Amino acid sequence: METAERFRAAVEKRDLDALDELFAPGIRLYSPVKFVPFEGKAAVLGLFGVLMRTFEDLRYLGRLEGAAETSGDGEEAPSVILPFRAVVAGKQIHGIDLLQFDDAGRVKEFTVMVRPQSAVHALGQAVLAGLIADGLAPEA
């Protein structure tokens, strides 16, 4: 799917404006560090601003395509999985981005999975600090 390639290019260039065009207004992002999803384009773009500062040496490793049921509406949607590796707070992480698309080809649901558990913890701390710094989350 073309949107997946445009997403990958935007992330690699750290281009939030390009991501804005690719996300559906009601996008939901399921994070490995937060139980409830980030909802809406503004919240997800704010998170991506933090993630782009948090991930070092982000490298996508390939692409898998298919279809899967979404969490939001339970409907099957065209889906692309982008495996990646990166460094967060000095820890190597391995993860996947699962992008699911609406009828217009925009990303309507986005799920991130990361391993190992110590990397999830480091990511959670770094993202929370970034969200607080950007005024997107209350201080703990």
PDB file of C-alpha atoms in Angstrom, residues 28-92:
ATOM      1  CA  ARG A  28      -6.230   5.608  17.162  1.00  0.00           C
ATOM      2  CA  LEU A  29      -2.705   4.694  18.211  1.00  0.00           C
ATOM      3  CA  TYR A  30      -2.193   1.738  20.533  1.00  0.00           C
ATOM      4  CA  SER A  31       1.103   2.126  22.387  1.00  0.00           C
ATOM      5  CA  PRO A  32       3.063  -0.521  24.306  1.00  0.00           C
ATOM      6  CA  VAL A  33       3.364   1.912  27.219  1.00  0.00           C
ATOM      7  CA  LYS A  34      -0.237   3.099  27.666  1.00  0.00           C
ATOM      8  CA  PHE A  35      -3.348   0.966  28.241  1.00  0.00           C
ATOM      9  CA  VAL A  36      -5.810   3.240  26.421  1.00  0.00           C
ATOM     10  CA  PRO A  37      -5.100   4.442  22.870  1.00  0.00           C
ATOM     11  CA  PHE A  38      -4.058   7.918  21.821  1.00  0.00           C
ATOM     12  CA  GLU A  39      -7.097   9.165  19.883  1.00  0.00           C
ATOM     13  CA  GLY A  40      -7.385  11.793  17.160  1.00  0.00           C
ATOM     14  CA  LYS A  41      -4.903  13.290  14.772  1.00  0.00           C
ATOM     15  CA  ALA A  42      -3.697  16.046  17.146  1.00  0.00           C
ATOM     16  CA  ALA A  43      -2.849  13.584  19.945  1.00  0.00           C
ATOM     17  CA  VAL A  44      -1.139  11.125  17.602  1.00  0.00           C
ATOM     18  CA  LEU A  45       0.899  13.845  15.871  1.00  0.00           C
ATOM     19  CA  GLY A  46       1.933  15.186  19.277  1.00  0.00           C
ATOM     20  CA  LEU A  47       3.085  11.705  20.247  1.00  0.00           C
ATOM     21  CA  PHE A  48       5.012  11.332  16.987  1.00  0.00           C
ATOM     22  CA  GLY A  49       6.818  14.599  17.706  1.00  0.00           C
ATOM     23  CA  VAL A  50       8.038  13.033  20.957  1.00  0.00           C
ATOM     24  CA  LEU A  51       8.835   9.670  19.343  1.00  0.00           C
ATOM     25  CA  MET A  52      10.933  11.297  16.642  1.00  0.00           C
ATOM     26  CA  ARG A  53      13.103  12.835  19.363  1.00  0.00           C
ATOM     27  CA  THR A  54      13.148   9.630  21.434  1.00  0.00           C
ATOM     28  CA  PHE A  55      14.099   6.996  18.863  1.00  0.00           C
ATOM     29  CA  GLU A  56      17.717   6.944  17.753  1.00  0.00           C
ATOM     30  CA  ASP A  57      18.964   5.063  14.699  1.00  0.00           C
ATOM     31  CA  LEU A  58      15.430   3.993  13.730  1.00  0.00           C
ATOM     32  CA  ARG A  59      15.644   1.560  10.853  1.00  0.00           C
ATOM     33  CA  TYR A  60      12.759  -0.232   9.151  1.00  0.00           C
ATOM     34  CA  LEU A  61      13.660  -3.803   8.190  1.00  0.00           C
ATOM     35  CA  GLY A  62      10.942  -4.791   5.740  1.00  0.00           C
ATOM     36  CA  ARG A  63       7.225  -4.925   5.141  1.00  0.00           C
ATOM     37  CA  LEU A  64       4.427  -7.470   5.453  1.00  0.00           C
ATOM     38  CA  GLU A  65       0.993  -6.875   3.900  1.00  0.00           C
ATOM     39  CA  GLY A  66      -2.403  -8.391   4.468  1.00  0.00           C
ATOM     40  CA  ALA A  67      -5.640  -7.672   6.286  1.00  0.00           C
ATOM     41  CA  ALA A  68      -6.608  -7.889   9.944  1.00  0.00           C
ATOM     42  CA  GLU A  69      -9.467  -6.977  12.260  1.00  0.00           C
ATOM     43  CA  THR A  70      -9.072  -3.553  13.876  1.00  0.00           C
ATOM     44  CA  SER A  71      -9.484  -2.989  17.601  1.00  0.00           C
ATOM     45  CA  GLY A  72     -11.640   0.114  17.163  1.00  0.00           C
ATOM     46  CA  ASP A  73     -14.505  -1.213  15.052  1.00  0.00           C
ATOM     47  CA  GLY A  74     -13.781  -4.936  14.711  1.00  0.00           C
ATOM     48  CA  GLU A  75     -13.860  -4.672  10.928  1.00  0.00           C
ATOM     49  CA  GLU A  76     -11.193  -6.224   8.722  1.00  0.00           C
ATOM     50  CA  ALA A  77      -8.966  -3.570   7.157  1.00  0.00           C
ATOM     51  CA  PRO A  78      -6.011  -3.544   4.766  1.00  0.00           C
ATOM     52  CA  SER A  79      -2.933  -3.753   6.981  1.00  0.00           C
ATOM     53  CA  VAL A  80       0.847  -3.377   6.724  1.00  0.00           C
ATOM     54  CA  ILE A  81       3.403  -4.436   9.333  1.00  0.00           C
ATOM     55  CA  LEU A  82       6.739  -2.596   9.347  1.00  0.00           C
ATOM     56  CA  PRO A  83       9.357  -4.323  11.541  1.00  0.00           C
ATOM     57  CA  PHE A  84      11.985  -1.952  12.952  1.00  0.00           C
ATOM     58  CA  ARG A  85      15.019  -1.633  15.175  1.00  0.00           C
ATOM     59  CA  ALA A  86      16.025   1.454  17.118  1.00  0.00           C
ATOM     60  CA  VAL A  87      17.830   2.682  20.218  1.00  0.00           C
ATOM     61  CA  VAL A  88      15.979   4.303  23.133  1.00  0.00           C
ATOM     62  CA  ALA A  89      17.905   5.619  26.133  1.00  0.00           C
ATOM     63  CA  GLY A  90      20.878   3.471  25.150  1.00  0.00           C
ATOM     64  CA  LYS A  91      18.811   0.275  24.830  1.00  0.00           C
ATOM     65  CA  GLN A  92      18.412  -1.667  21.593  1.00  0.00           C
TER      66      GLN A  92
END
